[in-house]
Short mmCIF file of C-alpha atoms in Angstrom, two decimals:
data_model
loop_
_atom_site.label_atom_id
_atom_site.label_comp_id
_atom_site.label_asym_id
_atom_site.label_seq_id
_atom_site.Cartn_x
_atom_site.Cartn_y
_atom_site.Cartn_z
CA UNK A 1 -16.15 -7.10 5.95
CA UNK A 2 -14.46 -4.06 7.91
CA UNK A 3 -12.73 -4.42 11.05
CA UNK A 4 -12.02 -0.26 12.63
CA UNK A 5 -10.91 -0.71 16.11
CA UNK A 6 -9.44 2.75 18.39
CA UNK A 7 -6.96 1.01 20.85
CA UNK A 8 -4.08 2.13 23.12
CA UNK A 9 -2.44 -1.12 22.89
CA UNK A 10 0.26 -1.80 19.61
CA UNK A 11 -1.01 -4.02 16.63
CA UNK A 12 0.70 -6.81 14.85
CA UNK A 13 -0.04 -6.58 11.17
CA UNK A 14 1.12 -9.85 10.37
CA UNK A 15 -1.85 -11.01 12.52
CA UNK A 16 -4.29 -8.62 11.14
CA UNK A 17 -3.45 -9.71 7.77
CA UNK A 18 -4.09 -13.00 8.57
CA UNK A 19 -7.15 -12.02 9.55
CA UNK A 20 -8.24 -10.53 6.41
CA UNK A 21 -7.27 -13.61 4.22
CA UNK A 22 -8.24 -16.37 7.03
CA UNK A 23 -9.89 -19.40 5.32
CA UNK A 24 -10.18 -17.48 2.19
CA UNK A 25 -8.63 -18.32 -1.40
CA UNK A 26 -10.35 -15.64 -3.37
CA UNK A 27 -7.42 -12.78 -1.74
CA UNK A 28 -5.24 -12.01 -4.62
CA UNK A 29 -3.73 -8.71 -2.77
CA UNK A 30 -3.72 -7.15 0.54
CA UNK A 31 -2.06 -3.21 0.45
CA UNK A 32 -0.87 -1.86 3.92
CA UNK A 33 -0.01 1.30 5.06
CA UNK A 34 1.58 1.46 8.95
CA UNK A 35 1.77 5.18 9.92
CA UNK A 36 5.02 5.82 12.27
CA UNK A 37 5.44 8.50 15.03
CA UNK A 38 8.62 10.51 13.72
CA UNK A 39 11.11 12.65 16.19
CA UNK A 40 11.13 15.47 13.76
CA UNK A 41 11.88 18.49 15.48
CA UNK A 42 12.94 16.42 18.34
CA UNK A 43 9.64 15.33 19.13
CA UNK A 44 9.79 13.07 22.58
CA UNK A 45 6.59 11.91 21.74
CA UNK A 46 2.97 12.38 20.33
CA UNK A 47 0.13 11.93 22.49
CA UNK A 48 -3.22 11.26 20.78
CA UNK A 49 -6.72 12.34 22.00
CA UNK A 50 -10.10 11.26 20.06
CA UNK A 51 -13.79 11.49 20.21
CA UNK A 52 -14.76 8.09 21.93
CA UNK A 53 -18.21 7.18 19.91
CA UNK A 54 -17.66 9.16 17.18
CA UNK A 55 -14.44 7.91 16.23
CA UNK A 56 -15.65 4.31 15.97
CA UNK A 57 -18.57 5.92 13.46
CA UNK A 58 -16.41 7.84 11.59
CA UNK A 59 -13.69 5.04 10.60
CA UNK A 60 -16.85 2.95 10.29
CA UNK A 61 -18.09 4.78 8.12
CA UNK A 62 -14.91 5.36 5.98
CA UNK A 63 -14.08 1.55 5.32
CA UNK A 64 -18.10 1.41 4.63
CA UNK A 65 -17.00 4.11 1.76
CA UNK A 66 -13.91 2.27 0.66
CA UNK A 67 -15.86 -1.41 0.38
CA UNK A 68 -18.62 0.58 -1.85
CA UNK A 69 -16.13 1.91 -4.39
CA UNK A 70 -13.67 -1.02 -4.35
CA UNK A 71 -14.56 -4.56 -5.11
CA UNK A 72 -12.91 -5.44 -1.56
CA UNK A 73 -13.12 -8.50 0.51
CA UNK A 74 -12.16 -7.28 3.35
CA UNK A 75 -10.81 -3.77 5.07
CA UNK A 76 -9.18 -3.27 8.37
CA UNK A 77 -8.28 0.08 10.18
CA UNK A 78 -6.96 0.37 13.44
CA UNK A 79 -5.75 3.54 15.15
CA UNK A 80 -4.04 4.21 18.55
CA UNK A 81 -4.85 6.44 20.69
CA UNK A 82 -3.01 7.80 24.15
CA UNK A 83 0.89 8.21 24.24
CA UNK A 84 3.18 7.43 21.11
CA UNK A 85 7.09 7.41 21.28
CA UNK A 86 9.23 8.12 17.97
CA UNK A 87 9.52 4.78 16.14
CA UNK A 88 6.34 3.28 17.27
CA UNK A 89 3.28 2.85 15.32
CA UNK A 90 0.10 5.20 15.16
CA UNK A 91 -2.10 3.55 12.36
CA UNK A 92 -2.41 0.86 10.35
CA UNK A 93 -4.76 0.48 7.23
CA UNK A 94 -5.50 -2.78 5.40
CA UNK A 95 -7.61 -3.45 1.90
CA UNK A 96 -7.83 -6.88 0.50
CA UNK A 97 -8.91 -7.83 -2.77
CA UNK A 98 -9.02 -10.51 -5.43
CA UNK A 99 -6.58 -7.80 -7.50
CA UNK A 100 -3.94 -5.48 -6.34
CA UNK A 101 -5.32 -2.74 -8.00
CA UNK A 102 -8.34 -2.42 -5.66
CA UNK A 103 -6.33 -3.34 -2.82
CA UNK A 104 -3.87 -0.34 -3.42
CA UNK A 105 -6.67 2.46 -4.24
CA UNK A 106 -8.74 1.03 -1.57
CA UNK A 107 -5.68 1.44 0.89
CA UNK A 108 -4.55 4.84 -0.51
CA UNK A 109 -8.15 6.21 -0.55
CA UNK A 110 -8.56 5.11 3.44
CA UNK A 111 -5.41 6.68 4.69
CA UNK A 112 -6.07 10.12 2.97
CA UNK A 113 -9.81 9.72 4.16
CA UNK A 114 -8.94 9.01 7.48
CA UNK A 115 -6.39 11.68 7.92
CA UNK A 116 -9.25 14.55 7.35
CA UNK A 117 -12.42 12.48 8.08
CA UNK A 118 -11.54 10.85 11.75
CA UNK A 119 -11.95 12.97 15.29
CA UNK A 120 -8.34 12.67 16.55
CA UNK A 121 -6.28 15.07 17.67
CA UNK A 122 -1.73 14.81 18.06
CA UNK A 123 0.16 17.15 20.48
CA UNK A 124 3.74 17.00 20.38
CA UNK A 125 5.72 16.67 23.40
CA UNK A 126 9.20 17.83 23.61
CA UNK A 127 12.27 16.75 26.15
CA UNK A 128 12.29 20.18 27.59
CA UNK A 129 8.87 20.09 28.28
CA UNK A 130 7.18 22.17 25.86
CA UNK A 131 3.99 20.66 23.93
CA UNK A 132 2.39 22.14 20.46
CA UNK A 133 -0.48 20.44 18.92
CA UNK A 134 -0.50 19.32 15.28
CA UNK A 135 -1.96 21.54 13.14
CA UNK A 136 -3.94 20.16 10.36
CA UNK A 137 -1.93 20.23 6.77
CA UNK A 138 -3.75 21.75 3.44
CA UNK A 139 -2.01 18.90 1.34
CA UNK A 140 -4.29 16.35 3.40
CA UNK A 141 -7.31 18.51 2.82
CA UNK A 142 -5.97 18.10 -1.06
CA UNK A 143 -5.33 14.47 -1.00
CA UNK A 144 -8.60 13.86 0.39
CA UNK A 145 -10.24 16.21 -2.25
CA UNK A 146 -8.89 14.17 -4.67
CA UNK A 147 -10.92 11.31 -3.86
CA UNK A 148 -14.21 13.35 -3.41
CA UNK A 149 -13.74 14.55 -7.17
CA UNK A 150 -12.91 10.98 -8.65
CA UNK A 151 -16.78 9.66 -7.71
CA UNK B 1 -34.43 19.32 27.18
CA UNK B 2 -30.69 20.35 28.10
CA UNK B 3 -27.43 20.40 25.28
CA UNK B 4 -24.71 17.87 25.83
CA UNK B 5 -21.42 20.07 24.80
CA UNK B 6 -17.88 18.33 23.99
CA UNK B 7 -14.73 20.23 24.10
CA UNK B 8 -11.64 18.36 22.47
CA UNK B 9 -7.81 19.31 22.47
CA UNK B 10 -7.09 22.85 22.61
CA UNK B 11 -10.60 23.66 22.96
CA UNK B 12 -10.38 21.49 25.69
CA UNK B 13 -7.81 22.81 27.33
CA UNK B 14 -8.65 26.51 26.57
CA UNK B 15 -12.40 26.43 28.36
CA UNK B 16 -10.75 24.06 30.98
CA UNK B 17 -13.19 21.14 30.92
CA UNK B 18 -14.09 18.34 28.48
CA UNK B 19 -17.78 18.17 28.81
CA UNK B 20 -20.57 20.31 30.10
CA UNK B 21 -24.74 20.12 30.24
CA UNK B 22 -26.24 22.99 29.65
CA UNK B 23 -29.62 24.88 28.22
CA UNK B 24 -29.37 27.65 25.81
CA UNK B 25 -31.86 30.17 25.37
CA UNK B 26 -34.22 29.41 22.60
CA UNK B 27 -32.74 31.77 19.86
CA UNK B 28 -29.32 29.92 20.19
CA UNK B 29 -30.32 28.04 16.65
CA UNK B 30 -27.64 27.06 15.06
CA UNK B 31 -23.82 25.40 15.48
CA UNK B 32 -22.41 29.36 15.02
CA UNK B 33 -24.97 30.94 17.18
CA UNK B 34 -24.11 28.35 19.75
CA UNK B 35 -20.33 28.89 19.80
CA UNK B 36 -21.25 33.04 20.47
CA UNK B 37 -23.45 32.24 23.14
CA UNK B 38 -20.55 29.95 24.75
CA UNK B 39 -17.70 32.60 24.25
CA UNK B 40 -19.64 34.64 26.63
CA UNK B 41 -19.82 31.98 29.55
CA UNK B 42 -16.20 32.66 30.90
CA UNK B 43 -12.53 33.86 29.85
CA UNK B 44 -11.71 30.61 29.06
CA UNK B 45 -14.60 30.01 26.91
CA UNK B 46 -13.99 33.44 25.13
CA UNK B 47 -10.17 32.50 24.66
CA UNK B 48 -11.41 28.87 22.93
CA UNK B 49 -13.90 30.76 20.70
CA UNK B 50 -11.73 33.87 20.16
CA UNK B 51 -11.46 32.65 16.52
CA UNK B 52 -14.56 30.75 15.52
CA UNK B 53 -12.59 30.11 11.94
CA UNK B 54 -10.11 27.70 13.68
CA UNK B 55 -13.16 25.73 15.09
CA UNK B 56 -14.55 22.82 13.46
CA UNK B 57 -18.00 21.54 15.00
CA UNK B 58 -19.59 17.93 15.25
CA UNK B 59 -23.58 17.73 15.96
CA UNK B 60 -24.83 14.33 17.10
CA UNK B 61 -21.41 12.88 15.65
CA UNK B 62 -21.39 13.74 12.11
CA UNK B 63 -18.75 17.03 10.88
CA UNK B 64 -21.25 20.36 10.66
CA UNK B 65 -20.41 23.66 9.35
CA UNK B 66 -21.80 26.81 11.06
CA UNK B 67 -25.08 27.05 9.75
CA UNK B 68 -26.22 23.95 10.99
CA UNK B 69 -29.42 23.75 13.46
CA UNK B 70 -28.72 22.65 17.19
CA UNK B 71 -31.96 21.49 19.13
CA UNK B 72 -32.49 20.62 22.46
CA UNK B 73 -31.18 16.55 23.14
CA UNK B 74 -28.23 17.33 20.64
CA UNK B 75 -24.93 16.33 21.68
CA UNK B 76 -22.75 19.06 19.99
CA UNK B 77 -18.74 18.84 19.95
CA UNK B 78 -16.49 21.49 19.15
CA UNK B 79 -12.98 21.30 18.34
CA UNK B 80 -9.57 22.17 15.31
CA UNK B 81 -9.29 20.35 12.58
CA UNK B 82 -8.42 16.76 12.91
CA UNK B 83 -5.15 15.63 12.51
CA UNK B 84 -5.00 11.68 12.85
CA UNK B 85 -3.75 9.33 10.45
CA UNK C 1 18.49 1.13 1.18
CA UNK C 2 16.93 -1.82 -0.58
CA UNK C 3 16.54 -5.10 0.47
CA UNK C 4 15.59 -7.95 -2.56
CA UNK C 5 15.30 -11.76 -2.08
CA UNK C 6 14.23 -14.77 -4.06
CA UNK C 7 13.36 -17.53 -1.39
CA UNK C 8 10.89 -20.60 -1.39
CA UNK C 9 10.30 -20.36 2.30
CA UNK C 10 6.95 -17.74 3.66
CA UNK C 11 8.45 -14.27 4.44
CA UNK C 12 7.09 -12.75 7.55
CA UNK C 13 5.54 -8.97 6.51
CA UNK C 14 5.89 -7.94 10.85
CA UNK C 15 9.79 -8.97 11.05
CA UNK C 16 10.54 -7.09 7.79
CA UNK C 17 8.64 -3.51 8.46
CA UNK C 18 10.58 -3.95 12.09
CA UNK C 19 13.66 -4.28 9.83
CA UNK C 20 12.73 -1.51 7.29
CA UNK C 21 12.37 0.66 10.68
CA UNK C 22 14.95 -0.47 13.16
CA UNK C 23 16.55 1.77 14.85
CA UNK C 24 15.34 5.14 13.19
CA UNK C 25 12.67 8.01 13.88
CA UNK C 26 12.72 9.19 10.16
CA UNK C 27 9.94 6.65 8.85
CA UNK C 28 6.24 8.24 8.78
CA UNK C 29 4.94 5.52 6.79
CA UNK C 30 5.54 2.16 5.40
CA UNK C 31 2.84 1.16 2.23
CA UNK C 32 3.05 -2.48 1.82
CA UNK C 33 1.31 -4.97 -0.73
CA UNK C 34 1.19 -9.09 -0.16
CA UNK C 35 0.34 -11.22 -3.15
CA UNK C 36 -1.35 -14.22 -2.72
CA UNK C 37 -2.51 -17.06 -4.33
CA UNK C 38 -5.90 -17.28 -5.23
CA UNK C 39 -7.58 -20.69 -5.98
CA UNK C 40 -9.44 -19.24 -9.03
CA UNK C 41 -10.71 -22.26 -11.38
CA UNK C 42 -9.90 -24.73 -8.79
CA UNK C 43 -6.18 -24.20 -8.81
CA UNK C 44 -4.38 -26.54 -6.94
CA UNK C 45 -1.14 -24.84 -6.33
CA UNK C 46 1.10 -22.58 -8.46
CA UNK C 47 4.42 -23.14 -9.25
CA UNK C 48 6.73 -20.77 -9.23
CA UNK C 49 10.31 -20.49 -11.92
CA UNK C 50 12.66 -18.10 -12.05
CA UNK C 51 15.97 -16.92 -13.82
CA UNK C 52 18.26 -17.52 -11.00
CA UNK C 53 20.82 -14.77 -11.32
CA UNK C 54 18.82 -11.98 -14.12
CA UNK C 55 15.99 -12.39 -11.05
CA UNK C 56 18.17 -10.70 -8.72
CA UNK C 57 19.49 -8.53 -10.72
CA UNK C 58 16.09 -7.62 -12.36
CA UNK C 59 14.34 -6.93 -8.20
CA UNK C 60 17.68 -4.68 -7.50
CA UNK C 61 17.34 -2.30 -10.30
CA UNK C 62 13.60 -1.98 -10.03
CA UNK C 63 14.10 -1.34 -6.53
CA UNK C 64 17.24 1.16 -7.45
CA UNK C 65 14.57 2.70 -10.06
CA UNK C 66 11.88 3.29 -6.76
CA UNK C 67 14.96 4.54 -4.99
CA UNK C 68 15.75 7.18 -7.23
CA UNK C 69 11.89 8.35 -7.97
CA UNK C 70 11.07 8.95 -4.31
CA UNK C 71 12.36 10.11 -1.22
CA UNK C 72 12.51 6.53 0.56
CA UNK C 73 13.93 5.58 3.70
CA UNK C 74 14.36 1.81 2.08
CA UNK C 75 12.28 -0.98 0.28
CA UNK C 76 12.04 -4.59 0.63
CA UNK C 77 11.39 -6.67 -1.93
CA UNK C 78 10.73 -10.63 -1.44
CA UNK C 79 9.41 -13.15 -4.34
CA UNK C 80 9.11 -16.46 -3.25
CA UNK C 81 9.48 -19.32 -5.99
CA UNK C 82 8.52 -22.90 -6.02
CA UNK C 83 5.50 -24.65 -5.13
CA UNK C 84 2.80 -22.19 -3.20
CA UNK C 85 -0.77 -23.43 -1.68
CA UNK C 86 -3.90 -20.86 -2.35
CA UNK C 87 -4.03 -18.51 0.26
CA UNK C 88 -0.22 -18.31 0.63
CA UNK C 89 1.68 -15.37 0.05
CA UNK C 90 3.66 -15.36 -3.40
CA UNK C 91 5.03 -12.26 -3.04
CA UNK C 92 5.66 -8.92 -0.95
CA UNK C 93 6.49 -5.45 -1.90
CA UNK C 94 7.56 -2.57 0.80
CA UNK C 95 8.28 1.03 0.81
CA UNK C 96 9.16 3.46 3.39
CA UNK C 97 9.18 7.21 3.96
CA UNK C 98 8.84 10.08 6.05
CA UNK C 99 5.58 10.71 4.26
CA UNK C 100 2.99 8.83 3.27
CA UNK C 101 2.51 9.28 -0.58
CA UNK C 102 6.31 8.75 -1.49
CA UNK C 103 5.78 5.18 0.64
CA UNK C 104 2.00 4.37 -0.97
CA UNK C 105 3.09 5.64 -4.75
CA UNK C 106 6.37 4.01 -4.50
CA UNK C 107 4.84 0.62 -3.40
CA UNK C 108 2.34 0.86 -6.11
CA UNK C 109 5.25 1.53 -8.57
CA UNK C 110 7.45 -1.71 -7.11
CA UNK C 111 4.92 -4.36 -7.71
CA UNK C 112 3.67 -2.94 -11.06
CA UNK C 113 6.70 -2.66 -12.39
CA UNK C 114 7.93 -6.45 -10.97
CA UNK C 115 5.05 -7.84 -12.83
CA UNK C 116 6.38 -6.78 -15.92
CA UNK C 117 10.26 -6.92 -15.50
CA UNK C 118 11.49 -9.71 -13.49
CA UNK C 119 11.65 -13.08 -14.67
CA UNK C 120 9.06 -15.67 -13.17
CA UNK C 121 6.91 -17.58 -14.93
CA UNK C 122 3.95 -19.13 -12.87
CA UNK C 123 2.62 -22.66 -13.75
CA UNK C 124 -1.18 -23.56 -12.53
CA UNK C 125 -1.44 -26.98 -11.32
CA UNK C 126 -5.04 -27.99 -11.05
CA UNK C 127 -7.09 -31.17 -8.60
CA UNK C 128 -6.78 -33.41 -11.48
CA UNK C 129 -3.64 -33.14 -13.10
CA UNK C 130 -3.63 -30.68 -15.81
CA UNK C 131 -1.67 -27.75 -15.31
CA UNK C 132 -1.01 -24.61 -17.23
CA UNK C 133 1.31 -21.75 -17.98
CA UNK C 134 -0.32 -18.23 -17.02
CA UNK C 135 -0.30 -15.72 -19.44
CA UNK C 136 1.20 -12.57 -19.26
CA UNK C 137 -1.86 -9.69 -19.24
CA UNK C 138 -2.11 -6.18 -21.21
CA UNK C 139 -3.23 -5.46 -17.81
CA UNK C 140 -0.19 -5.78 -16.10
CA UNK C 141 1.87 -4.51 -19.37
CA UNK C 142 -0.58 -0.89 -19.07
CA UNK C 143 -0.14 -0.88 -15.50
CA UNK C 144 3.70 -0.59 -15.84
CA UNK C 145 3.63 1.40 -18.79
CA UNK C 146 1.90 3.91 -16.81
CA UNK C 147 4.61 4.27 -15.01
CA UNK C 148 7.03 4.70 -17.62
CA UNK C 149 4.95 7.84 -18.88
CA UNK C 150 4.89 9.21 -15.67
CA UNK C 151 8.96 9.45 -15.94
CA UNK D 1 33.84 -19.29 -27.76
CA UNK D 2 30.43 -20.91 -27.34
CA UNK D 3 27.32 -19.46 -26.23
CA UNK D 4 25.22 -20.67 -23.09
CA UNK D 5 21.66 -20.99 -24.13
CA UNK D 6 18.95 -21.23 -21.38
CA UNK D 7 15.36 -21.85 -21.53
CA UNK D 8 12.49 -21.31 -19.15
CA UNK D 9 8.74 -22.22 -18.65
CA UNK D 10 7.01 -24.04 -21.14
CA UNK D 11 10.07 -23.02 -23.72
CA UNK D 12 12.37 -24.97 -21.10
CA UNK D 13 9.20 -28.07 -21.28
CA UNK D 14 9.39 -27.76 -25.29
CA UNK D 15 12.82 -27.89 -26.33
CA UNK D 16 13.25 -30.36 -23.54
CA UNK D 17 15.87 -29.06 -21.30
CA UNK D 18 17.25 -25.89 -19.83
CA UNK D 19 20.09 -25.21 -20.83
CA UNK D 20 22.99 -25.79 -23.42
CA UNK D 21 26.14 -25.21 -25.01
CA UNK D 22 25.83 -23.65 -28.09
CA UNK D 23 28.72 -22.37 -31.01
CA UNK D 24 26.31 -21.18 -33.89
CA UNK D 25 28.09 -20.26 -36.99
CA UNK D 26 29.12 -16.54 -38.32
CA UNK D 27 26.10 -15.37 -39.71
CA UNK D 28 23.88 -15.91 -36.19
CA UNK D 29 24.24 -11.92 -35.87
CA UNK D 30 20.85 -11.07 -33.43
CA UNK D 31 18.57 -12.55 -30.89
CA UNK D 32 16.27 -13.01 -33.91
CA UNK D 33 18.31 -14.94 -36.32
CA UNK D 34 19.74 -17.26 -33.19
CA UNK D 35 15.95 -18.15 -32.27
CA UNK D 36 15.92 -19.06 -36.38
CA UNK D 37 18.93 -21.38 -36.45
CA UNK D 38 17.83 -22.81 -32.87
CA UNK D 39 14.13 -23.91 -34.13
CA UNK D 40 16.47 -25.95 -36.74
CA UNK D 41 17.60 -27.87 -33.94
CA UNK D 42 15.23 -30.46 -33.48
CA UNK D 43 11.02 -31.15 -32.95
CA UNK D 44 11.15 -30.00 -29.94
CA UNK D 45 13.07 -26.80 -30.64
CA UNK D 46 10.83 -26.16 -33.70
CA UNK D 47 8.09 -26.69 -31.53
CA UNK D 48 9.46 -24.20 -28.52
CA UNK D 49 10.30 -21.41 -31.31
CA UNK D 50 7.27 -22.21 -33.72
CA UNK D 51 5.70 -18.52 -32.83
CA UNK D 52 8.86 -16.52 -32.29
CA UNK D 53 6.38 -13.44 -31.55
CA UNK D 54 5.07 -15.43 -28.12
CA UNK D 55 8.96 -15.55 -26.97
CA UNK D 56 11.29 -13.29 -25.13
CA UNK D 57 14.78 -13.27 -24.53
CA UNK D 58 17.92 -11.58 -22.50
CA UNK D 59 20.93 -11.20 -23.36
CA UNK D 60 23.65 -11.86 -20.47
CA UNK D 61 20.76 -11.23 -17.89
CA UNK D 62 19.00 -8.17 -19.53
CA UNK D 63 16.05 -8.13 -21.57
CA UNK D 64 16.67 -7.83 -25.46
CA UNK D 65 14.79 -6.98 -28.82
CA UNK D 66 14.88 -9.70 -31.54
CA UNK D 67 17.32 -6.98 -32.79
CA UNK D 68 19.69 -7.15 -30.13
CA UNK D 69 23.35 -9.01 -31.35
CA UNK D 70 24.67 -11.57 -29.64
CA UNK D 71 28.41 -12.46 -29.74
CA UNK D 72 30.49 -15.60 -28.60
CA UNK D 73 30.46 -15.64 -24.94
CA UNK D 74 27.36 -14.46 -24.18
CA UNK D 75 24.24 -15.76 -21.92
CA UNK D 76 21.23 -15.83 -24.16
CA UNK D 77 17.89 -17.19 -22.60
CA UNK D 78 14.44 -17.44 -23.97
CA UNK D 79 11.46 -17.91 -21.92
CA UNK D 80 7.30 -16.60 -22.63
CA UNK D 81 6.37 -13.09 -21.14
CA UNK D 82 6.84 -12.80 -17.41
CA UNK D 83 3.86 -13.53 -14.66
CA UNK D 84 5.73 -12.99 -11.60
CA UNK D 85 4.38 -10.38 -8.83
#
């Protein structure tokens, strides 16, 4: 079962893990992977837009992928949206499985998918004012392409 | 029937709104003939669309490419290349 | 910088990401994998032995090894020993970066190889008083031997 | 100088305890012949060492090849294959 949710708010992941393996003793593995907003550059902080609706079918969609091609018992992805400071969290992905190697594929797979499959958008802010947005990276195109070819 | 159109980040920002309603003429038929026929609407527009190549388009909520038909009732969304995660 | 520990008490995955990134704005990512135990064949609870001493040692160079193959801000690596319920967590494995495939391949790496080259042993203990040793699996053995190639 | 010899798992439940203080004589050269001359020990030794090929051992705290010498002084321990993670 796949829990997306698009949230301003921070997550706990100790709680969402929980939540995964919650009266359950068939969860042999749960992989994470918490996404971090970085001061690179000297980045004062990344402000993320999205497409409300399509967002929410998009991630659905991509944990719907991830539970067909894994042998999952549960997936969670959450994303934040709004105003990020350096240090703070952005994303978090969750796959649980009897075995950890479903759990890690499954969690690899969903990070990569989401980074080139999901409407969001970052702009950087800087102290002196200035803002750039993100531009989109060809080694996450590539990562992602690596999935599409291993069906 | 009009065309819901979405606008997000610099797109946004370039044509200056978020959102608009509006009608195309008929032989506005697909996602590329619809992003000419908005360049032309104001210098805001035209600075958004000034390189269609940088533009990634969503019809109804699902990724298009350019060839893709837009009808009357579609909701179509144009904006770079995602960069979540 | 790596953190190892061989404890019987939980470990709490929230406080030790926050400790894997307090107080820097380096870390993009953090990949993390839980182990738990399953109740598979009606298991009662597992108990955990170790090598007190070669176990230490054994988690700090496999960490040391993760260290040196990727560009990590720090890992974390906790094995808990003793008597453990199904659905608890035996074990947890975490990696951090500034990007996420050093962090998700480095995880991966950390609990592979731990399966194969730290010394527990894990006892079954079933509802009506058998028990039994679990075997070591050529799964586990290919899984780190992957690894090894990929040197 | 003696040797410490260690057990673990069902190795530890066979011979009976986990641990001891061992001085084999001269000839106990590797990890192999040591297992030999400890399955001498007793049933339950004999028992623990009866299928040498289902048993590992380290040698002061790293893992060792039947091979591997051991020498007065050292830590030798013998347990199955590992299921940790």
């Amino acid at each position: 079962m796949a829990t997306v949710r698009v949230q301003e708010a921070p997550f706990d992941i100790a709680a969402e893990q929980a939540a995964l393996a919650e009266g359950r003793v068939d969860v042999g593995g749960i992989a994470a992977f918490t996404g971090l907003c970085r001061a690179d550059d000297g980045i004062a902080a990344l402000v993320l837009e999205h497409y409300p609706g399509m967002t929410e079918r998009a991630l659905a969609g991509i944990a719907a992928e991830a539970e067909a091609r894994w042998p999952l018992t549960g997936c969670t992805v959450i994303h934040r949206v709004g105003r990020i400071l350096p240090g703070e969290p952005i994303v978090l992905v969750l796959a649980a499985s009897a075995h950890r190697t479903a759990a890690l594929e499954a969690c690899a797979f969903l990070i990569d998918w989401l980074k080139t499959g999901a409407p969001f958008w970052k702009r950087e802010e800087f102290a002196d004012g200035r803002e750039r947005w993100v531009e989109a990276r060809a080694s996450d195109d590539a990562a992602a392409e690596r999935w599409r070819q291993a069906v | 029937m009009a065309m819901e159109i979405l606008y997000f980040a610099w797109v946004r920002q370039k044509v200056g709104q978020g959102a608009e309603t509006l009608e195309p003429p008929a032989e506005v038929a697909d996602v590329a003939g619809l992003m000419r026929w908005l360049a032309a609407r104001s210098p805001g527009h035209a600075a958004a669309f000034a390189q269609p190549g940088q533009i990634r388009a969503a019809v109804n909520q699902e990724f298009c490419p350019p060839d893709h038909p837009v009808r009357p009732g579609d909701e179509v969304a144009f904006f770079p290349p995602v960069t979540g995660g």
